[in-house]
Amino acid sequence: MTDIPREEYILKCTSACAGCSDSLTLRYVLKAAGPETVLVVPACCTSVIQGIYPNTAMNIPVYNVAFAAAAACASGMSAAFQAAGRKTNVIVYAGDGGTVDIGIQALSGAFERGTDFLYICYDNEAYGNTGMQRSGATPAGARTTTTPGGKAQTKKDLDAIVAAHNPPYMATACASYPKDLFSKVQKALSIRGPKFIHVLSPCPPGWRYSSEKSVEMGKLAVRSGMWILYEREFGKVTINRPSKAAMIRPVPIEEYLEPQGRFKGISPEALAMLRSVAERNAERLKREEEGIC
Amino acid sequence: MLTVATGNKAVATAVKQACPSVVAAYPITPQTEIVEQIAEFVTSGELKSQYIPVESEHSAMAACIGASVTGVRTFTATSSHGLHYMHEMVNWAAGARLPIVMANVNRALGPGWNIWAEHTDAFQERDTGWLQVYVGSVQEAYDATLMAFRIAEHESVLLPVMVNLDGFLLSHSMHPLQTVEIGDFIPPIRLPHAIDTAHPMGYGTLTGPDQYFRLRWDIERSMRDSVGVIRETEREFAKRFGRRYDAVEEYRCEDAEVVVVAMGTLGKEAEVAVDLLREEGVPAGSMRIRWLRPFPRLDLSGRDVVAIDRDYSFGFGGVIARSLAATEGAKPFSVIAGLGGQEVTYDDIAGFVRSRRPGEEYWFGVMPDV
């Protein structure tokens, strides 16, 4: 049984939307990381939910930085702490746009250099902070403000890009499974070098479902196989139990899509694309877990 | 110690002596030799720094920002396109009040590809809140880099400093270099707003108009205060090491009726032109502007002014000429010369003075001879 500390590092009265799973995720991330932590945040929803200067809802130092700069900024910070002999966790907490699109170069550079830090991408599958425009992480068929007819392309495979850098630890998570998220953050921070956690972050206003359903949406994503919980430790893949169960007895994808307004009227072609991406991801992870590839 | 060095080597040597904890490095011609030389110092153990070979200049400045805010000394170097690729973070460094020191080897911007000297690269960054100094010799590149750390980190300044040297003309030419034992000339860095996990704060948080306005005014206040800090630092440097610098280097100006105003190596070339003109009986002098920001005052009253700009602001004019018009009410003969590394000799400069037409603009090598 994982003991999640009672200490809170994200205080009440944030300016997050009702039902925001970004702030829920951050709550568990910080509980796992503890007070000897600096958060590096590029432009994203988390830039806003901290509140307005001179106030902050965060009870750890947060360095806000330009959109494309988070991983590079963290590289400098990590090096400086190393130079000063300080053992402080450096965690980038970035949205999907800041990771898979504008921030991908800095992310790749930091991972290639072996920077000692943890990069967390909380993925609500669009540019949420600016009003839900499509990002590279938006799945096929999803309507956003720049894809009013539904996105024609599939979601960029961020995990495969990160895996190509061969980091010592990478994982996926979702705040609907808080203990799993908590222990993954703790495990990541116990390892030296570049670590990565990709967190699915259901978004009530962006995905257009009612705000009390965020936890349920995350669970449906996992149970339908649209989001697979796994870890890759020093190259070895482990598919986590909720996703193992989902691979044996999945709920239909439609149960995950149906409550979300962004998928309303999705075309059969887009639905087929979603299904095939989910199947391909599952097959690949199963093969990797068995050591076949 | 007297040695011979390129401008790039001189900067790297000064950086080694200032001993930054973190150096971010990305290659670009003609700056590359600076980061190569620093890599040698780090590898040989002469410099104990964390050396981050970043994947872009945007990341070079971002890495310096992340390091600097923990309260350590940082350095990077760039040029031309590199400087502009990091433009967003150049602004961020000043807004975040981080005393980062950066060498910029002045080079033209493409297209077409041109790797030679021009000041437009750094001039386009002049409104970012960085202090900018432009040097005229290899020795000055070394001295200015040492002083840059002390000025940037001064509690009344806490703004980044850019040391500019002309591409190839200084970066790659070998000159005598007198190095110094710096002793306690650069005090240990103390950043009042350094990240402290025991006292958590938000940095760069969403800021409303009223508060943002105050933070901008704070930058300008420090920029104004930096005038005194620069003067005090340059005097202290002269006292300790015997080489004297000012915001503007004046040459034979006491009784001058015509003054050449230029920057960088053109400012040094102008001194030779002044000697030539004096031999002909022309009462000429020269003023080499060293600090572009904060912009200095020049005593131009009652004198003809020939302003040479190795830069241009399209649709407006030579930045130095227009700045002198704005700050001193001057009506300079504005000469645009040396763009993209165009050769400009002291004979050419003497020619500009002889045939000056106050208030007019003249593009050297493009328009018919004056």
XYZ file of C-alpha atoms in Angstrom:
663
model
C 0.000 0.000 0.000
C 1.475 3.335 -1.020
C 1.470 5.965 1.689
C 0.625 9.268 0.074
C 1.721 12.126 2.380
C -0.861 14.544 3.732
C 1.324 17.602 2.966
C -0.049 19.794 0.210
C 2.246 21.739 -2.106
C -0.509 23.042 -4.316
C -2.674 25.206 -2.129
C -6.377 26.020 -2.286
C -7.747 28.783 -4.502
C -5.881 27.972 -7.702
C -7.427 29.410 -10.835
C -7.888 25.975 -12.411
C -11.132 25.102 -14.170
C -13.620 22.887 -12.305
C -12.654 19.233 -12.668
C -9.118 20.048 -13.913
C -6.976 16.930 -13.924
C -3.797 18.963 -14.562
C -3.989 20.308 -10.999
C -4.999 16.892 -9.665
C -1.951 15.368 -11.358
C 0.318 18.110 -10.060
C -0.982 17.545 -6.544
C 0.240 13.929 -6.562
C 3.449 14.757 -8.422
C 4.434 17.242 -5.710
C 3.417 14.939 -2.874
C 5.743 12.345 -4.364
C 8.574 14.808 -4.987
C 8.445 16.613 -1.650
C 9.654 20.109 -0.735
C 13.231 19.825 -2.073
C 11.934 20.365 -5.580
C 11.875 23.087 -8.210
C 9.212 23.000 -10.885
C 10.015 24.400 -14.337
C 6.830 25.356 -16.173
C 6.651 26.555 -19.787
C 3.586 28.363 -21.094
C 0.653 26.010 -20.403
C -2.444 25.738 -18.205
C -0.159 25.441 -15.160
C 1.168 28.970 -15.884
C -2.318 30.196 -15.129
C -3.482 27.961 -12.302
C -0.663 29.203 -10.020
C -2.539 32.494 -9.647
C -1.465 36.085 -10.277
C 1.711 37.804 -9.021
C 2.489 38.675 -6.253
C 0.480 35.643 -5.071
C 1.048 31.997 -5.869
C -0.869 28.843 -5.060
C 2.329 26.810 -5.166
C 4.253 25.943 -2.031
C 7.496 25.067 -3.813
C 9.634 27.286 -6.059
C 8.182 27.427 -9.572
C 10.233 28.790 -12.445
C 7.964 29.886 -15.284
C 9.737 30.062 -18.601
C 9.076 30.603 -22.306
C 7.134 28.036 -24.300
C 9.983 26.234 -26.079
C 12.484 26.546 -23.256
C 11.469 24.236 -20.387
C 13.829 21.301 -20.914
C 16.792 23.586 -21.670
C 16.071 25.755 -18.658
C 15.921 22.604 -16.521
C 19.279 21.508 -17.998
C 20.880 24.700 -16.738
C 19.188 24.412 -13.371
C 20.199 20.792 -12.922
C 23.816 21.621 -13.860
C 23.868 24.555 -11.449
C 22.556 22.424 -8.573
C 25.191 19.845 -9.411
C 27.898 22.547 -9.420
C 26.694 23.756 -6.022
C 26.417 20.202 -4.632
C 22.687 20.623 -4.027
C 20.414 17.601 -4.297
C 17.248 19.307 -5.486
C 14.711 17.647 -7.781
C 14.291 19.503 -11.050
C 10.922 18.682 -12.606
C 9.617 20.077 -15.863
C 5.843 20.162 -15.835
C 4.676 20.910 -19.356
C 1.567 20.543 -21.451
C 1.363 18.581 -24.673
C 1.831 21.571 -27.008
C 4.922 22.652 -25.088
C 6.239 19.104 -25.352
C 5.312 17.445 -28.644
C 5.324 20.634 -30.741
C 7.279 23.748 -29.773
C 9.293 22.134 -26.975
C 10.354 18.924 -28.736
C 13.817 20.189 -29.711
C 14.773 21.249 -26.188
C 13.307 17.990 -24.833
C 15.358 15.941 -27.279
C 18.520 17.904 -26.499
C 18.149 17.510 -22.751
C 17.521 13.750 -23.038
C 20.431 13.242 -25.451
C 22.740 15.061 -23.003
C 21.632 12.825 -20.133
C 20.368 15.743 -18.041
C 19.470 14.691 -14.506
C 15.822 15.728 -14.322
C 12.248 14.512 -14.581
C 10.124 15.699 -17.485
C 6.382 15.338 -16.990
C 4.087 15.995 -19.913
C 0.477 16.364 -18.823
C -1.427 15.751 -21.985
C -4.917 17.153 -22.508
C -4.488 16.621 -26.230
C -4.727 20.278 -27.316
C -3.546 23.819 -26.521
C -5.860 24.197 -23.534
C -4.618 27.477 -22.133
C -5.253 29.362 -25.378
C -8.695 27.863 -25.955
C -8.278 24.318 -27.295
C -6.458 24.556 -30.589
C -5.135 21.351 -32.128
C -1.681 20.146 -31.086
C 0.441 17.291 -32.371
C -0.991 15.307 -29.466
C -4.637 15.767 -30.523
C -6.080 12.392 -31.550
C -7.743 11.738 -34.908
C -11.325 12.883 -35.155
C -11.191 15.277 -32.211
C -12.789 18.648 -32.808
C -10.741 21.569 -31.591
C -11.047 25.282 -32.344
C -8.626 24.862 -35.255
C -10.026 21.494 -36.393
C -13.739 22.237 -36.292
C -14.392 19.278 -38.576
C -12.262 16.889 -36.489
C -8.492 16.332 -36.747
C -7.483 14.441 -39.877
C -4.165 13.138 -38.553
C -3.323 10.717 -35.757
C -1.770 11.654 -32.404
C 2.007 12.118 -32.563
C 3.735 9.182 -30.877
C 5.613 11.155 -28.235
C 6.541 8.074 -26.226
C 8.284 6.497 -29.202
C 10.270 9.719 -29.703
C 11.319 9.783 -26.063
C 12.070 6.043 -26.075
C 14.443 6.609 -29.003
C 16.641 8.568 -26.568
C 16.844 5.447 -24.401
C 16.232 7.158 -21.042
C 16.739 5.104 -17.870
C 13.088 5.527 -16.892
C 9.911 6.471 -18.682
C 6.280 5.775 -17.903
C 2.727 6.753 -18.636
C 0.232 7.629 -15.948
C -3.151 9.197 -15.249
C -4.422 10.990 -12.154
C -7.402 8.619 -12.131
C -4.863 6.106 -10.770
C -3.216 8.324 -8.124
C -1.201 5.635 -6.341
C 0.246 4.466 -9.627
C 1.121 8.071 -10.547
C 2.590 8.744 -7.108
C 4.856 5.710 -7.108
C 6.017 6.339 -10.676
C 7.119 9.857 -9.744
C 8.920 8.525 -6.683
C 10.626 5.817 -8.704
C 11.651 8.276 -11.410
C 13.181 10.636 -8.881
C 15.226 7.814 -7.348
C 17.062 7.318 -10.665
C 19.816 9.580 -12.034
C 19.569 10.912 -15.554
C 16.677 11.996 -17.763
C 13.293 10.562 -16.769
C 9.971 11.006 -18.485
C 6.347 10.551 -17.438
C 3.510 11.090 -19.887
C 0.245 11.744 -18.066
C -3.154 11.708 -19.755
C -4.996 14.755 -18.461
C -8.729 14.760 -19.239
C -9.993 18.324 -19.676
C -13.694 19.111 -19.100
C -13.935 22.346 -21.152
C -11.654 21.060 -23.914
C -13.058 17.585 -24.251
C -16.559 18.854 -23.562
C -17.773 16.558 -20.830
C -19.206 17.573 -17.475
C -16.614 18.527 -14.914
C -17.422 15.888 -12.292
C -16.410 13.144 -14.712
C -12.632 13.753 -15.011
C -11.603 10.736 -12.936
C -14.107 8.575 -14.773
C -12.817 9.810 -18.166
C -9.271 8.815 -17.238
C -10.467 5.378 -16.167
C -12.429 4.915 -19.376
C -9.357 5.906 -21.397
C -7.374 3.144 -19.713
C -10.160 0.537 -19.719
C -10.826 1.081 -23.414
C -7.127 0.777 -24.259
C -7.008 4.359 -25.552
C -4.416 5.086 -22.854
C -2.029 2.357 -21.775
C -0.327 2.484 -18.390
C 3.200 1.113 -18.571
C 6.785 1.720 -17.501
C 10.061 1.309 -19.317
C 12.914 0.886 -16.832
C 16.363 0.660 -18.367
C 14.727 -0.604 -21.555
C 12.496 -3.191 -19.886
C 8.782 -2.652 -20.442
C 6.135 -3.512 -17.865
C 2.480 -3.019 -18.706
C 0.739 -2.023 -15.479
C -2.160 -3.984 -14.053
C -5.120 -1.757 -15.074
C -3.948 -1.892 -18.693
C -3.217 -5.635 -18.486
C -6.824 -6.099 -17.435
C -8.031 -3.835 -20.217
C -6.119 -5.854 -22.796
C -7.960 -8.998 -21.680
C -11.405 -7.460 -21.340
C -11.539 -3.929 -22.842
C -14.550 -1.687 -22.667
C -15.593 -0.534 -26.158
C -13.810 2.619 -27.361
C -17.222 4.176 -27.937
C -17.834 4.233 -24.166
C -14.805 6.501 -23.821
C -15.682 8.670 -26.825
C -19.416 9.025 -26.324
C -19.388 11.381 -23.264
C -16.910 13.711 -24.996
C -18.352 16.503 -27.108
C -15.100 16.778 -29.063
C -15.811 13.393 -30.705
C -19.481 14.115 -31.451
C -20.315 12.950 -34.963
C -16.867 11.402 -35.462
C -16.470 9.921 -38.948
C -16.077 6.153 -39.359
C -12.627 6.798 -40.874
C -11.438 8.755 -37.845
C -12.886 6.121 -35.517
C -10.988 3.453 -37.430
C -7.797 5.497 -37.076
C -8.276 5.782 -33.312
C -8.892 2.060 -33.054
C -5.893 1.140 -35.155
C -3.539 3.449 -33.206
C -4.741 1.932 -29.916
C -4.298 -1.610 -31.253
C -0.874 -0.862 -32.681
C 0.291 0.660 -29.366
C -0.992 -2.332 -27.411
C 0.619 -4.848 -29.763
C 3.944 -3.054 -29.704
C 4.015 -2.776 -25.908
C 3.048 -6.436 -25.497
C 5.865 -7.477 -27.814
C 8.300 -5.198 -25.992
C 7.225 -6.582 -22.627
C 7.801 -10.106 -23.890
C 11.199 -9.019 -25.151
C 10.352 -9.784 -28.782
C 11.476 -6.382 -30.052
C 51.338 38.172 -18.416
C 51.929 39.254 -22.019
C 50.737 36.809 -24.675
C 49.380 36.942 -28.197
C 45.759 35.949 -28.690
C 42.735 36.230 -30.920
C 39.697 38.110 -29.668
C 37.930 34.786 -29.141
C 40.812 33.425 -27.070
C 40.924 36.664 -25.081
C 37.223 36.338 -24.185
C 37.628 32.662 -23.252
C 40.624 33.489 -21.060
C 38.669 36.174 -19.207
C 35.789 33.706 -18.736
C 38.194 31.142 -17.299
C 39.374 33.709 -14.762
C 35.812 34.747 -13.866
C 35.063 31.033 -13.318
C 31.342 30.707 -14.076
C 29.668 27.609 -12.585
C 27.716 26.936 -15.769
C 28.614 27.603 -19.399
C 26.107 26.841 -22.167
C 27.718 26.402 -25.562
C 26.537 26.247 -29.136
C 28.800 26.779 -32.141
C 28.357 29.560 -34.683
C 30.917 31.267 -36.885
C 32.850 33.384 -35.969
C 32.193 32.788 -32.268
C 32.864 29.032 -32.209
C 36.452 29.377 -31.025
C 35.242 30.864 -27.712
C 33.208 27.796 -26.755
C 35.905 25.467 -28.120
C 38.525 27.187 -25.987
C 36.287 27.012 -22.908
C 35.727 23.291 -23.590
C 39.535 22.885 -23.556
C 39.772 24.715 -20.230
C 37.010 22.543 -18.729
C 38.509 19.303 -20.080
C 41.989 20.165 -18.820
C 40.575 21.049 -15.401
C 41.736 24.679 -15.604
C 38.105 25.755 -15.398
C 35.729 23.979 -13.032
C 32.430 24.631 -14.795
C 29.434 22.589 -15.834
C 29.645 22.764 -19.632
C 26.286 22.242 -21.363
C 26.587 21.585 -25.104
C 23.036 22.660 -25.917
C 21.194 21.866 -29.142
C 20.365 25.493 -30.060
C 20.991 29.089 -29.068
C 17.436 29.387 -27.742
C 18.382 26.585 -25.379
C 21.794 28.165 -24.646
C 20.130 31.206 -23.142
C 17.380 29.090 -21.524
C 20.054 26.950 -19.838
C 21.881 30.073 -18.620
C 18.576 31.376 -17.247
C 17.823 28.113 -15.415
C 21.338 28.047 -13.962
C 21.536 31.742 -13.116
C 18.304 31.775 -11.122
C 19.825 29.275 -8.688
C 22.365 31.996 -7.873
C 25.450 30.862 -9.793
C 27.599 32.692 -12.368
C 26.845 31.822 -15.992
C 28.257 32.564 -19.433
C 27.465 31.874 -23.053
C 28.630 33.197 -26.403
C 26.923 33.623 -29.743
C 26.761 35.615 -32.956
C 24.345 36.937 -35.541
C 21.664 34.338 -36.345
C 22.395 32.626 -33.048
C 21.660 35.817 -31.144
C 18.408 36.226 -33.009
C 17.389 32.607 -32.553
C 17.692 33.195 -28.791
C 15.936 36.580 -28.987
C 12.968 35.447 -26.901
C 15.269 34.272 -24.131
C 17.468 37.389 -24.403
C 14.397 39.334 -23.334
C 13.608 36.758 -20.675
C 17.082 36.994 -19.111
C 16.770 40.748 -18.611
C 13.149 40.593 -17.448
C 14.124 37.915 -14.923
C 16.945 40.185 -13.670
C 19.661 37.589 -14.193
C 23.296 38.782 -14.427
C 24.241 36.513 -17.318
C 27.310 37.508 -19.338
C 27.329 36.762 -23.055
C 29.922 37.462 -25.704
C 28.443 38.287 -29.084
C 30.761 38.253 -32.060
C 29.161 40.807 -34.353
C 28.267 39.397 -37.744
C 25.855 40.218 -40.549
C 22.438 38.564 -40.914
C 21.321 36.542 -43.911
C 20.299 36.258 -46.547
C 22.630 35.930 -48.321
C 24.887 34.063 -46.003
C 27.539 36.429 -44.778
C 29.794 35.653 -41.853
C 31.614 38.997 -41.669
C 31.452 41.908 -39.273
C 28.341 44.042 -38.837
C 26.642 45.470 -35.771
C 23.009 45.035 -36.821
C 22.778 41.690 -35.013
C 23.343 43.166 -31.555
C 21.711 46.516 -32.354
C 18.443 44.669 -32.937
C 18.700 43.454 -29.322
C 19.301 46.934 -27.908
C 15.823 47.310 -26.374
C 15.840 44.024 -24.447
C 17.203 45.362 -21.146
C 20.744 44.065 -21.653
C 23.742 46.286 -21.108
C 25.834 46.295 -24.281
C 29.517 47.115 -24.631
C 31.410 47.142 -27.965
C 35.173 46.703 -27.953
C 37.850 47.972 -30.294
C 40.761 45.619 -29.635
C 41.616 42.120 -28.441
C 42.905 43.572 -25.170
C 39.634 45.389 -24.683
C 37.651 42.188 -25.397
C 39.483 40.578 -22.477
C 39.172 43.568 -20.147
C 35.507 44.188 -20.976
C 34.607 40.537 -20.362
C 36.177 40.629 -16.898
C 34.387 43.869 -16.070
C 31.087 42.553 -17.491
C 30.740 39.989 -14.684
C 31.338 42.591 -11.989
C 28.930 45.087 -13.555
C 26.148 42.550 -14.263
C 26.297 41.065 -10.766
C 26.409 44.423 -8.962
C 23.417 44.706 -6.606
C 22.390 47.996 -8.232
C 22.390 46.459 -11.715
C 21.416 42.744 -11.793
C 20.965 42.863 -15.535
C 22.720 40.768 -18.170
C 25.698 42.184 -20.079
C 26.578 41.548 -23.718
C 30.213 42.007 -24.751
C 30.404 42.682 -28.490
C 33.452 42.210 -30.672
C 33.714 42.525 -34.442
C 33.622 39.231 -36.340
C 37.020 38.205 -37.753
C 38.438 41.741 -37.381
C 38.757 40.965 -33.669
C 37.497 37.421 -33.172
C 40.176 35.941 -35.436
C 43.021 38.432 -35.511
C 46.005 37.927 -33.242
C 46.971 40.884 -31.081
C 49.176 41.219 -28.009
C 47.182 40.474 -24.853
C 48.198 41.476 -21.348
C 46.365 39.222 -18.884
C 46.018 40.153 -15.227
C 45.769 38.440 -11.855
C 42.168 39.347 -11.068
C 42.375 38.727 -7.305
C 39.104 39.927 -5.752
C 38.210 42.244 -8.641
C 35.029 40.195 -9.258
C 33.373 39.559 -5.871
C 31.463 36.292 -5.264
C 28.039 36.363 -6.873
C 25.056 37.034 -4.622
C 21.671 36.928 -6.296
C 19.003 38.261 -3.896
C 16.191 36.419 -5.688
C 17.967 33.077 -6.108
C 15.779 29.980 -5.876
C 15.592 28.716 -2.309
C 13.479 25.654 -1.555
C 13.276 26.764 2.099
C 11.534 29.974 0.930
C 9.504 28.970 -2.093
C 8.521 31.724 -4.512
C 6.879 31.929 -7.894
C 9.111 33.226 -10.681
C 7.726 34.804 -13.812
C 4.175 34.161 -12.638
C 1.222 35.671 -14.495
C 1.529 39.423 -13.830
C -1.174 42.047 -14.219
C -0.669 45.433 -15.909
C 0.045 47.453 -12.746
C 2.674 45.091 -11.388
C 4.204 44.456 -14.810
C 4.619 48.195 -15.290
C 6.541 48.439 -12.011
C 8.859 45.605 -13.027
C 9.626 47.358 -16.329
C 10.363 50.611 -14.499
C 12.693 48.663 -12.196
C 14.701 47.548 -15.229
C 15.046 51.133 -16.431
C 15.993 52.311 -12.941
C 18.771 49.736 -12.799
C 19.830 50.636 -16.331
C 20.232 54.256 -15.159
C 22.055 53.147 -11.999
C 24.387 51.048 -14.137
C 25.982 54.244 -15.517
C 27.608 54.864 -12.148
C 28.459 51.204 -11.625
C 30.160 51.035 -15.029
C 32.151 54.200 -14.262
C 33.169 52.918 -10.823
C 34.137 49.500 -12.258
C 36.190 51.014 -15.080
C 37.989 53.309 -12.617
C 38.709 50.421 -10.270
C 39.999 48.412 -13.233
C 42.294 51.299 -14.248
C 43.555 51.638 -10.676
C 44.319 47.944 -10.360
C 45.467 47.051 -13.836
C 46.452 50.343 -15.454
C 44.132 50.362 -18.451
C 41.538 53.106 -18.524
C 38.131 52.913 -20.206
C 35.116 55.187 -20.426
C 31.629 54.910 -21.884
C 32.982 56.895 -24.846
C 36.633 56.773 -25.834
C 37.590 60.261 -26.957
C 40.626 60.862 -29.170
C 42.062 64.357 -29.799
C 38.662 65.913 -29.142
C 39.688 68.873 -26.943
C 39.872 71.411 -29.778
C 38.190 69.322 -32.474
C 35.797 71.116 -34.819
C 34.733 67.888 -36.498
C 34.214 64.599 -34.651
C 33.971 61.089 -36.089
C 31.608 58.907 -34.044
C 31.912 55.175 -34.635
C 31.950 51.841 -32.792
C 34.108 48.756 -32.551
C 37.119 48.458 -34.829
C 35.841 51.319 -37.031
C 36.176 53.533 -33.966
C 39.864 52.569 -33.718
C 40.345 53.080 -37.451
C 38.862 56.567 -36.997
C 41.724 57.468 -34.611
C 44.247 56.874 -37.408
C 42.091 58.953 -39.751
C 42.121 61.754 -37.150
C 45.939 61.721 -37.086
C 45.992 61.954 -40.889
C 43.524 64.821 -40.917
C 45.412 66.675 -38.181
C 48.566 66.497 -40.323
C 46.551 68.200 -43.076
C 45.482 70.864 -40.601
C 41.909 69.603 -40.186
C 40.977 69.953 -36.471
C 39.407 66.460 -36.227
C 38.753 64.207 -33.272
C 37.016 60.874 -32.752
C 34.596 59.440 -30.246
C 34.256 55.696 -30.053
C 31.008 54.759 -28.366
C 31.731 51.721 -26.159
C 28.437 51.342 -24.306
C 25.367 51.315 -26.529
C 23.152 50.549 -23.514
C 23.064 52.509 -21.339
C 23.504 55.031 -24.144
C 26.118 57.635 -23.182
C 26.086 61.435 -23.483
C 28.503 62.906 -26.021
C 29.806 66.480 -26.026
C 29.061 67.386 -29.635
C 28.034 71.007 -29.182
C 29.296 73.341 -31.869
C 31.033 70.544 -33.765
C 30.427 68.885 -37.079
C 29.642 65.211 -36.612
C 30.444 62.352 -38.971
C 28.613 59.259 -37.686
C 29.675 55.920 -39.127
C 27.136 53.141 -38.782
C 28.095 49.517 -39.353
C 24.360 48.780 -39.020
C 21.096 49.957 -40.445
C 17.493 50.361 -39.405
C 15.571 50.108 -42.649
C 13.148 52.951 -43.232
C 14.817 54.970 -40.479
C 18.579 55.298 -40.817
C 21.914 54.507 -39.227
C 21.218 53.748 -35.579
C 24.159 55.755 -34.239
C 23.428 58.764 -36.441
C 19.749 58.760 -35.500
C 20.558 58.210 -31.815
C 22.876 61.239 -31.802
C 20.162 63.285 -33.470
C 17.720 62.177 -30.775
C 19.941 62.533 -27.707
C 22.248 65.419 -28.632
C 20.270 67.239 -31.297
C 23.140 66.581 -33.713
C 22.795 66.839 -37.490
C 25.447 64.288 -38.423
C 26.796 63.380 -41.818
C 25.521 59.806 -41.593
C 27.837 57.320 -43.272
C 26.653 53.736 -43.666
C 29.810 51.679 -44.074
C 31.255 48.266 -43.344
C 28.031 46.239 -43.681
C 28.648 42.533 -44.216
C 32.357 43.024 -43.554
C 32.927 45.678 -46.230
C 36.476 46.989 -45.886
C 36.681 50.541 -44.569
C 40.168 52.029 -44.168
C 41.345 55.090 -42.262
C 41.836 56.755 -45.666
C 38.163 56.172 -46.414
C 37.194 57.646 -43.047
C 39.393 60.692 -43.616
C 37.593 61.077 -46.942
C 34.185 61.029 -45.207
C 35.376 63.866 -42.973
C 36.864 65.983 -45.766
C 33.713 65.833 -47.879
C 31.103 65.760 -45.123
C 27.603 67.027 -45.810
C 25.912 67.503 -42.399
C 22.368 66.192 -42.275
C 22.789 63.847 -45.235
C 23.089 60.075 -45.420
C 25.739 58.381 -47.545
C 26.130 54.670 -48.311
C 29.815 53.984 -48.801
C 30.603 51.839 -51.842
C 27.044 52.114 -53.169
C 26.557 55.797 -53.844
C 29.012 57.849 -55.917
C 32.018 59.070 -53.927
C 31.409 62.007 -51.683
